[in-house]
């Protein structure tokens, strides 16, 4: 019997056992008014979800589409320092590997949902679109060629819950909502102020984490409030690099988590005024981070021995500024119609600095610290929404205007220039700077009209239809629709299904990113150019580049929810997502890497002294199929004890189904241009095939015990163009939280208690990791490679 089938049987057996174990009288009662007060106080009501419909919050289990609710208590019990890592151990299908030696990606790692790309997930805060990072992941990482949202910019203590919509929703929310939506709800009215301090470290003694958070709430009249969260997070570096045999057996490389310090702030406020409510929420994060590039040994041609006689490890140390703010007003008209007008501003500034380095081409005159330039992204959104309930039906709609601006800022001259020294290397070692030729300032605007009709055909049958028309100033228009159905066959059993079309607008970074440089083999040779060219660059145009088109998707979900009591819920959903015209960077276009390159293309390269070029293009189509299973069980036990269990399983598989035509001028096919073995594995196999999450909390008197068991499925990587399979692994996290006094708690916890590590590279894979086995683990490992870690957290409510 396969693992998925075994897990389905386990869910069924657990559900049957839990149903039999529950209080039969409570299970059969649908009339809460008849229950005694003691039972009413212990009833757990259904979680509300605002995402997935413009008709207002409703019970998540009654939604036409699958929605998971992750509570604040669950997030905090993971022992993880930030939201991205917490979701990775709670949400099946959410993947957040920890890349290393990948330039800027080390400091703002990407995440994915259902095995798709980081930019195919839409992130909202209080229902408003959150901006993406300006960083383009341009190395061989999961999410290569995309820009995603940096979830680590949101302090955990500011969050009330996270809603994860596992369905395509571009017809409701616009671009990016292909794999799903993550809606982060900040804490609102009725909270208590709290201060927490946390200290943690890995079992190997590194990765020391110091974290302090202050959450303060100020209640206002009429259910108004002002909530402020301030956090300082200092997470030390880890290093799992092996000894370098070519350098005397020293551990000279950094392969592990970056050393980061974050100062975070969050604001959430509401001020009722009659039939209207003014609201404001904002996020702010300033991050300093440091991680290594590849080590340069003493005899390396890129080193200058007079400066670094023992070799050197360049340090990439960016400064990242990220903030957003939303201000709006909402209210209710006399006829019952609800309206909401808001403005959102988001900004990300990713500034590259390189230290402990040099520009070899400048000889002894080289500096050792460099400003390598920056990328910046700004997003401004104006929304006007309305909804009205007409009998059992709801009509909603609105208008959105969005303006985006993307910039590349050049670095200082020494960071990118090619000096006169007799050496091929140029620029700051580790990360050469953006040159004046790379500097760009690009903008676009988008207008959107959307509508949503929730039609209650009967008390048991609900239909939801949505449509959205958008016009972008750079590529044109898009029209998408969605139809969802919910049928309650019995009081305990609900069937649901949805079909939709969607799209993802090409990001400004994909259209306009430019990172090129020059090198020279000797003083007598002409300078050669190489790098990533924007699609509108003359060289890219001559090599067949065209303006990027939006990615288009079709999505189908079919599922059911079984809820025999308020204590037990089981759900199952299957889904299929087809995406056409997915955007990827080309391979290295040169006569060396593409042996069949046409003479015309070779002449373009030669005439411009270009060694090789890369640009973005609409390249492939994919199909992703999968299944989501979930079981929630809670029980009130003797002497006030409570037990809550959440079991979830997700399996998805992405396959390339289409290849677009390569530009005729290149004389090669799209397989040669795009799908080398590395890229194929990156798309089809670099993420876990499946995941199991088993989360439990037992509460009794003065303590809570939380256990979090995870199975991360197998994944693949490439070594010397051969596919390498890494096996599935189980990890166990645990936390014991003691209530020392009425308002004082002390938590002791461990992450990955059994010190499980991902498989290491095979002993013969010297072509990738070198004779010294310096890099022992794949950067695609879904739970990292740090091993066990432990923490202590003290919390005080006031």
PDB file of N, CA, C and O in Angstrom, residues 86-143:
ATOM      1  N   UNK A  86       7.524  29.458  10.281  1.00  0.00           N
ATOM      2  CA  UNK A  86       6.417  28.873  11.035  1.00  0.00           C
ATOM      3  C   UNK A  86       5.415  28.214  10.095  1.00  0.00           C
ATOM      4  O   UNK A  86       4.941  27.094  10.352  1.00  0.00           O
ATOM      5  N   UNK A  87       5.079  28.882   8.995  1.00  0.00           N
ATOM      6  CA  UNK A  87       4.134  28.294   8.058  1.00  0.00           C
ATOM      7  C   UNK A  87       4.689  27.043   7.394  1.00  0.00           C
ATOM      8  O   UNK A  87       3.941  26.125   7.041  1.00  0.00           O
ATOM      9  N   UNK A  88       6.004  26.969   7.242  1.00  0.00           N
ATOM     10  CA  UNK A  88       6.618  25.809   6.601  1.00  0.00           C
ATOM     11  C   UNK A  88       6.423  24.527   7.406  1.00  0.00           C
ATOM     12  O   UNK A  88       6.448  23.432   6.840  1.00  0.00           O
ATOM     13  N   UNK A  89       6.241  24.637   8.728  1.00  0.00           N
ATOM     14  CA  UNK A  89       6.042  23.433   9.541  1.00  0.00           C
ATOM     15  C   UNK A  89       4.574  23.245   9.914  1.00  0.00           C
ATOM     16  O   UNK A  89       4.246  22.267  10.592  1.00  0.00           O
ATOM     17  N   UNK A  90       3.694  24.126   9.450  1.00  0.00           N
ATOM     18  CA  UNK A  90       2.269  24.002   9.775  1.00  0.00           C
ATOM     19  C   UNK A  90       1.378  23.765   8.566  1.00  0.00           C
ATOM     20  O   UNK A  90       0.319  23.153   8.693  1.00  0.00           O
ATOM     21  N   UNK A  91       1.779  24.243   7.397  1.00  0.00           N
ATOM     22  CA  UNK A  91       0.923  24.198   6.221  1.00  0.00           C
ATOM     23  C   UNK A  91       1.487  23.205   5.208  1.00  0.00           C
ATOM     24  O   UNK A  91       2.567  23.434   4.656  1.00  0.00           O
ATOM     25  N   UNK A  92       0.797  22.100   4.945  1.00  0.00           N
ATOM     26  CA  UNK A  92       1.282  21.166   3.921  1.00  0.00           C
ATOM     27  C   UNK A  92       1.215  21.812   2.545  1.00  0.00           C
ATOM     28  O   UNK A  92       0.261  22.519   2.210  1.00  0.00           O
ATOM     29  N   UNK A  93       2.263  21.630   1.765  1.00  0.00           N
ATOM     30  CA  UNK A  93       2.343  22.266   0.453  1.00  0.00           C
ATOM     31  C   UNK A  93       3.016  23.618   0.478  1.00  0.00           C
ATOM     32  O   UNK A  93       3.284  24.186  -0.590  1.00  0.00           O
ATOM     33  N   UNK A  94       3.297  24.139   1.673  1.00  0.00           N
ATOM     34  CA  UNK A  94       4.051  25.387   1.804  1.00  0.00           C
ATOM     35  C   UNK A  94       5.518  25.013   1.972  1.00  0.00           C
ATOM     36  O   UNK A  94       5.897  24.345   2.930  1.00  0.00           O
ATOM     37  N   UNK A  95       6.351  25.441   1.038  1.00  0.00           N
ATOM     38  CA  UNK A  95       7.753  25.037   1.020  1.00  0.00           C
ATOM     39  C   UNK A  95       8.650  26.256   1.160  1.00  0.00           C
ATOM     40  O   UNK A  95       8.502  27.234   0.421  1.00  0.00           O
ATOM     41  N   UNK A  96       9.552  26.234   2.143  1.00  0.00           N
ATOM     42  CA  UNK A  96      10.463  27.356   2.377  1.00  0.00           C
ATOM     43  C   UNK A  96      11.863  26.832   2.644  1.00  0.00           C
ATOM     44  O   UNK A  96      12.315  26.779   3.786  1.00  0.00           O
ATOM     45  N   UNK A  97      12.598  26.421   1.594  1.00  0.00           N
ATOM     46  CA  UNK A  97      13.977  25.962   1.789  1.00  0.00           C
ATOM     47  C   UNK A  97      14.864  27.112   2.214  1.00  0.00           C
ATOM     48  O   UNK A  97      14.457  28.282   2.187  1.00  0.00           O
ATOM     49  N   UNK A  98      16.091  26.788   2.611  1.00  0.00           N
ATOM     50  CA  UNK A  98      17.010  27.802   3.119  1.00  0.00           C
ATOM     51  C   UNK A  98      18.279  27.819   2.266  1.00  0.00           C
ATOM     52  O   UNK A  98      19.289  27.204   2.619  1.00  0.00           O
ATOM     53  N   UNK A  99      18.228  28.491   1.119  1.00  0.00           N
ATOM     54  CA  UNK A  99      19.380  28.495   0.212  1.00  0.00           C
ATOM     55  C   UNK A  99      20.581  29.191   0.829  1.00  0.00           C
ATOM     56  O   UNK A  99      20.459  30.055   1.701  1.00  0.00           O
ATOM     57  N   UNK A 100      21.741  28.804   0.351  1.00  0.00           N
ATOM     58  CA  UNK A 100      22.990  29.415   0.816  1.00  0.00           C
ATOM     59  C   UNK A 100      23.944  29.544  -0.355  1.00  0.00           C
ATOM     60  O   UNK A 100      23.903  28.758  -1.307  1.00  0.00           O
ATOM     61  N   UNK A 101      24.820  30.527  -0.279  1.00  0.00           N
ATOM     62  CA  UNK A 101      25.752  30.901  -1.352  1.00  0.00           C
ATOM     63  C   UNK A 101      24.960  31.180  -2.623  1.00  0.00           C
ATOM     64  O   UNK A 101      25.274  30.677  -3.704  1.00  0.00           O
ATOM     65  N   UNK A 102      23.903  31.979  -2.485  1.00  0.00           N
ATOM     66  CA  UNK A 102      23.056  32.330  -3.625  1.00  0.00           C
ATOM     67  C   UNK A 102      22.830  33.842  -3.687  1.00  0.00           C
ATOM     68  O   UNK A 102      21.720  34.308  -3.939  1.00  0.00           O
ATOM     69  N   UNK A 103      23.883  34.598  -3.410  1.00  0.00           N
ATOM     70  CA  UNK A 103      23.836  36.062  -3.487  1.00  0.00           C
ATOM     71  C   UNK A 103      22.723  36.623  -2.607  1.00  0.00           C
ATOM     72  O   UNK A 103      22.623  36.294  -1.439  1.00  0.00           O
ATOM     73  N   UNK A 104      21.827  37.450  -3.176  1.00  0.00           N
ATOM     74  CA  UNK A 104      20.810  38.103  -2.371  1.00  0.00           C
ATOM     75  C   UNK A 104      19.769  37.164  -1.801  1.00  0.00           C
ATOM     76  O   UNK A 104      19.129  37.486  -0.789  1.00  0.00           O
ATOM     77  N   UNK A 105      19.565  36.005  -2.417  1.00  0.00           N
ATOM     78  CA  UNK A 105      18.529  35.074  -1.974  1.00  0.00           C
ATOM     79  C   UNK A 105      18.811  34.539  -0.576  1.00  0.00           C
ATOM     80  O   UNK A 105      17.879  34.165   0.145  1.00  0.00           O
ATOM     81  N   UNK A 106      20.064  34.489  -0.161  1.00  0.00           N
ATOM     82  CA  UNK A 106      20.391  34.048   1.201  1.00  0.00           C
ATOM     83  C   UNK A 106      19.666  34.874   2.255  1.00  0.00           C
ATOM     84  O   UNK A 106      19.343  34.364   3.332  1.00  0.00           O
ATOM     85  N   UNK A 107      19.403  36.135   1.957  1.00  0.00           N
ATOM     86  CA  UNK A 107      18.938  37.091   2.960  1.00  0.00           C
ATOM     87  C   UNK A 107      17.431  37.339   2.912  1.00  0.00           C
ATOM     88  O   UNK A 107      16.883  37.950   3.826  1.00  0.00           O
ATOM     89  N   UNK A 108      16.782  36.876   1.868  1.00  0.00           N
ATOM     90  CA  UNK A 108      15.320  36.959   1.745  1.00  0.00           C
ATOM     91  C   UNK A 108      14.852  35.739   0.962  1.00  0.00           C
ATOM     92  O   UNK A 108      14.450  35.848  -0.201  1.00  0.00           O
ATOM     93  N   UNK A 109      14.916  34.546   1.594  1.00  0.00           N
ATOM     94  CA  UNK A 109      14.622  33.304   0.866  1.00  0.00           C
ATOM     95  C   UNK A 109      13.178  33.266   0.376  1.00  0.00           C
ATOM     96  O   UNK A 109      12.273  33.808   1.009  1.00  0.00           O
ATOM     97  N   UNK A 110      12.941  32.607  -0.758  1.00  0.00           N
ATOM     98  CA  UNK A 110      11.582  32.516  -1.296  1.00  0.00           C
ATOM     99  C   UNK A 110      10.777  31.408  -0.619  1.00  0.00           C
ATOM    100  O   UNK A 110      11.325  30.539   0.059  1.00  0.00           O
ATOM    101  N   UNK A 111       9.474  31.431  -0.814  1.00  0.00           N
ATOM    102  CA  UNK A 111       8.597  30.341  -0.403  1.00  0.00           C
ATOM    103  C   UNK A 111       7.660  30.017  -1.566  1.00  0.00           C
ATOM    104  O   UNK A 111       7.466  30.834  -2.475  1.00  0.00           O
ATOM    105  N   UNK A 112       7.084  28.829  -1.544  1.00  0.00           N
ATOM    106  CA  UNK A 112       6.161  28.419  -2.594  1.00  0.00           C
ATOM    107  C   UNK A 112       4.947  27.745  -1.969  1.00  0.00           C
ATOM    108  O   UNK A 112       4.953  27.355  -0.800  1.00  0.00           O
ATOM    109  N   UNK A 113       3.912  27.599  -2.769  1.00  0.00           N
ATOM    110  CA  UNK A 113       2.694  26.911  -2.358  1.00  0.00           C
ATOM    111  C   UNK A 113       2.304  25.954  -3.465  1.00  0.00           C
ATOM    112  O   UNK A 113       2.260  26.332  -4.640  1.00  0.00           O
ATOM    113  N   UNK A 114       2.045  24.700  -3.087  1.00  0.00           N
ATOM    114  CA  UNK A 114       1.616  23.655  -4.019  1.00  0.00           C
ATOM    115  C   UNK A 114       2.622  23.423  -5.139  1.00  0.00           C
ATOM    116  O   UNK A 114       2.258  23.052  -6.254  1.00  0.00           O
ATOM    117  N   UNK A 115       3.901  23.630  -4.875  1.00  0.00           N
ATOM    118  CA  UNK A 115       4.943  23.314  -5.832  1.00  0.00           C
ATOM    119  C   UNK A 115       5.078  24.288  -6.974  1.00  0.00           C
ATOM    120  O   UNK A 115       5.840  24.025  -7.909  1.00  0.00           O
ATOM    121  N   UNK A 116       4.391  25.413  -6.927  1.00  0.00           N
ATOM    122  CA  UNK A 116       4.490  26.401  -7.999  1.00  0.00           C
ATOM    123  C   UNK A 116       5.528  27.461  -7.648  1.00  0.00           C
ATOM    124  O   UNK A 116       6.384  27.250  -6.800  1.00  0.00           O
ATOM    125  N   UNK A 117       5.470  28.599  -8.278  1.00  0.00           N
ATOM    126  CA  UNK A 117       6.522  29.604  -8.130  1.00  0.00           C
ATOM    127  C   UNK A 117       6.173  30.598  -7.029  1.00  0.00           C
ATOM    128  O   UNK A 117       4.995  30.815  -6.731  1.00  0.00           O
ATOM    129  N   UNK A 118       7.167  31.250  -6.417  1.00  0.00           N
ATOM    130  CA  UNK A 118       6.878  32.255  -5.389  1.00  0.00           C
ATOM    131  C   UNK A 118       5.985  33.390  -5.869  1.00  0.00           C
ATOM    132  O   UNK A 118       5.183  33.925  -5.091  1.00  0.00           O
ATOM    133  N   UNK A 119       6.094  33.778  -7.136  1.00  0.00           N
ATOM    134  CA  UNK A 119       5.289  34.895  -7.633  1.00  0.00           C
ATOM    135  C   UNK A 119       3.909  34.453  -8.110  1.00  0.00           C
ATOM    136  O   UNK A 119       3.151  35.256  -8.657  1.00  0.00           O
ATOM    137  N   UNK A 120       3.574  33.180  -7.905  1.00  0.00           N
ATOM    138  CA  UNK A 120       2.231  32.682  -8.238  1.00  0.00           C
ATOM    139  C   UNK A 120       1.377  32.507  -6.983  1.00  0.00           C
ATOM    140  O   UNK A 120       0.356  31.827  -7.013  1.00  0.00           O
ATOM    141  N   UNK A 121       1.806  33.129  -5.876  1.00  0.00           N
ATOM    142  CA  UNK A 121       1.052  33.153  -4.625  1.00  0.00           C
ATOM    143  C   UNK A 121       0.796  34.617  -4.278  1.00  0.00           C
ATOM    144  O   UNK A 121       1.722  35.424  -4.243  1.00  0.00           O
ATOM    145  N   UNK A 122      -0.455  34.949  -4.026  1.00  0.00           N
ATOM    146  CA  UNK A 122      -0.806  36.307  -3.638  1.00  0.00           C
ATOM    147  C   UNK A 122      -0.852  36.405  -2.119  1.00  0.00           C
ATOM    148  O   UNK A 122      -1.457  35.554  -1.461  1.00  0.00           O
ATOM    149  N   UNK A 123      -0.220  37.434  -1.561  1.00  0.00           N
ATOM    150  CA  UNK A 123      -0.209  37.653  -0.117  1.00  0.00           C
ATOM    151  C   UNK A 123      -0.986  38.924   0.198  1.00  0.00           C
ATOM    152  O   UNK A 123      -0.756  39.977  -0.415  1.00  0.00           O
ATOM    153  N   UNK A 124      -1.913  38.814   1.154  1.00  0.00           N
ATOM    154  CA  UNK A 124      -2.713  39.942   1.607  1.00  0.00           C
ATOM    155  C   UNK A 124      -2.449  40.182   3.091  1.00  0.00           C
ATOM    156  O   UNK A 124      -2.125  39.246   3.820  1.00  0.00           O
ATOM    157  N   UNK A 125      -2.608  41.421   3.522  1.00  0.00           N
ATOM    158  CA  UNK A 125      -2.608  41.765   4.950  1.00  0.00           C
ATOM    159  C   UNK A 125      -3.932  42.470   5.228  1.00  0.00           C
ATOM    160  O   UNK A 125      -4.223  43.510   4.625  1.00  0.00           O
ATOM    161  N   UNK A 126      -4.725  41.886   6.105  1.00  0.00           N
ATOM    162  CA  UNK A 126      -6.081  42.396   6.366  1.00  0.00           C
ATOM    163  C   UNK A 126      -6.867  42.558   5.072  1.00  0.00           C
ATOM    164  O   UNK A 126      -7.641  43.502   4.901  1.00  0.00           O
ATOM    165  N   UNK A 127      -6.646  41.632   4.140  1.00  0.00           N
ATOM    166  CA  UNK A 127      -7.373  41.653   2.876  1.00  0.00           C
ATOM    167  C   UNK A 127      -6.827  42.579   1.823  1.00  0.00           C
ATOM    168  O   UNK A 127      -7.391  42.661   0.725  1.00  0.00           O
ATOM    169  N   UNK A 128      -5.715  43.279   2.087  1.00  0.00           N
ATOM    170  CA  UNK A 128      -5.120  44.216   1.134  1.00  0.00           C
ATOM    171  C   UNK A 128      -3.807  43.652   0.609  1.00  0.00           C
ATOM    172  O   UNK A 128      -2.995  43.110   1.362  1.00  0.00           O
ATOM    173  N   UNK A 129      -3.591  43.826  -0.695  1.00  0.00           N
ATOM    174  CA  UNK A 129      -2.419  43.252  -1.363  1.00  0.00           C
ATOM    175  C   UNK A 129      -1.121  43.770  -0.762  1.00  0.00           C
ATOM    176  O   UNK A 129      -0.932  44.984  -0.608  1.00  0.00           O
ATOM    177  N   UNK A 130      -0.215  42.830  -0.439  1.00  0.00           N
ATOM    178  CA  UNK A 130       1.113  43.178   0.060  1.00  0.00           C
ATOM    179  C   UNK A 130       2.098  43.163  -1.104  1.00  0.00           C
ATOM    180  O   UNK A 130       2.036  42.276  -1.967  1.00  0.00           O
ATOM    181  N   UNK A 131       3.007  44.123  -1.110  1.00  0.00           N
ATOM    182  CA  UNK A 131       3.959  44.247  -2.209  1.00  0.00           C
ATOM    183  C   UNK A 131       4.998  43.131  -2.188  1.00  0.00           C
ATOM    184  O   UNK A 131       5.283  42.532  -1.163  1.00  0.00           O
ATOM    185  N   UNK A 132       5.594  42.888  -3.336  1.00  0.00           N
ATOM    186  CA  UNK A 132       6.687  41.926  -3.458  1.00  0.00           C
ATOM    187  C   UNK A 132       8.020  42.594  -3.141  1.00  0.00           C
ATOM    188  O   UNK A 132       8.141  43.811  -3.079  1.00  0.00           O
ATOM    189  N   UNK A 133       9.027  41.747  -2.971  1.00  0.00           N
ATOM    190  CA  UNK A 133      10.392  42.243  -2.822  1.00  0.00           C
ATOM    191  C   UNK A 133      10.919  42.687  -4.179  1.00  0.00           C
ATOM    192  O   UNK A 133      10.482  42.206  -5.229  1.00  0.00           O
ATOM    193  N   UNK A 134      11.864  43.615  -4.160  1.00  0.00           N
ATOM    194  CA  UNK A 134      12.522  44.021  -5.410  1.00  0.00           C
ATOM    195  C   UNK A 134      13.596  43.029  -5.832  1.00  0.00           C
ATOM    196  O   UNK A 134      14.123  43.118  -6.942  1.00  0.00           O
ATOM    197  N   UNK A 135      13.926  42.082  -4.961  1.00  0.00           N
ATOM    198  CA  UNK A 135      14.971  41.100  -5.269  1.00  0.00           C
ATOM    199  C   UNK A 135      14.466  40.091  -6.289  1.00  0.00           C
ATOM    200  O   UNK A 135      13.414  39.476  -6.103  1.00  0.00           O
ATOM    201  N   UNK A 136      15.213  39.904  -7.337  1.00  0.00           N
ATOM    202  CA  UNK A 136      14.941  38.858  -8.318  1.00  0.00           C
ATOM    203  C   UNK A 136      15.848  37.673  -8.011  1.00  0.00           C
ATOM    204  O   UNK A 136      17.071  37.808  -8.002  1.00  0.00           O
ATOM    205  N   UNK A 137      15.249  36.520  -7.722  1.00  0.00           N
ATOM    206  CA  UNK A 137      16.046  35.329  -7.430  1.00  0.00           C
ATOM    207  C   UNK A 137      16.661  34.842  -8.744  1.00  0.00           C
ATOM    208  O   UNK A 137      15.978  34.271  -9.594  1.00  0.00           O
ATOM    209  N   UNK A 138      17.946  35.062  -8.869  1.00  0.00           N
ATOM    210  CA  UNK A 138      18.590  34.880 -10.174  1.00  0.00           C
ATOM    211  C   UNK A 138      19.642  33.786 -10.163  1.00  0.00           C
ATOM    212  O   UNK A 138      20.431  33.679 -11.083  1.00  0.00           O
ATOM    213  N   UNK A 139      19.667  32.975  -9.099  1.00  0.00           N
ATOM    214  CA  UNK A 139      20.579  31.840  -9.051  1.00  0.00           C
ATOM    215  C   UNK A 139      19.775  30.553  -9.161  1.00  0.00           C
ATOM    216  O   UNK A 139      18.586  30.563  -9.416  1.00  0.00           O
ATOM    217  N   UNK A 140      20.432  29.430  -8.922  1.00  0.00           N
ATOM    218  CA  UNK A 140      19.774  28.150  -9.118  1.00  0.00           C
ATOM    219  C   UNK A 140      18.939  27.710  -7.948  1.00  0.00           C
ATOM    220  O   UNK A 140      19.006  26.551  -7.525  1.00  0.00           O
ATOM    221  N   UNK A 141      18.122  28.596  -7.401  1.00  0.00           N
ATOM    222  CA  UNK A 141      17.320  28.278  -6.233  1.00  0.00           C
ATOM    223  C   UNK A 141      15.900  27.912  -6.647  1.00  0.00           C
ATOM    224  O   UNK A 141      15.461  28.175  -7.773  1.00  0.00           O
ATOM    225  N   UNK A 142      15.153  27.314  -5.709  1.00  0.00           N
ATOM    226  CA  UNK A 142      13.714  27.197  -5.887  1.00  0.00           C
ATOM    227  C   UNK A 142      13.166  28.609  -6.076  1.00  0.00           C
ATOM    228  O   UNK A 142      13.485  29.520  -5.329  1.00  0.00           O
ATOM    229  N   UNK A 143      12.360  28.796  -7.110  1.00  0.00           N
ATOM    230  CA  UNK A 143      11.854  30.138  -7.407  1.00  0.00           C
ATOM    231  C   UNK A 143      12.755  30.945  -8.306  1.00  0.00           C
ATOM    232  O   UNK A 143      12.593  32.158  -8.425  1.00  0.00           O
TER     233      UNK A 143
END
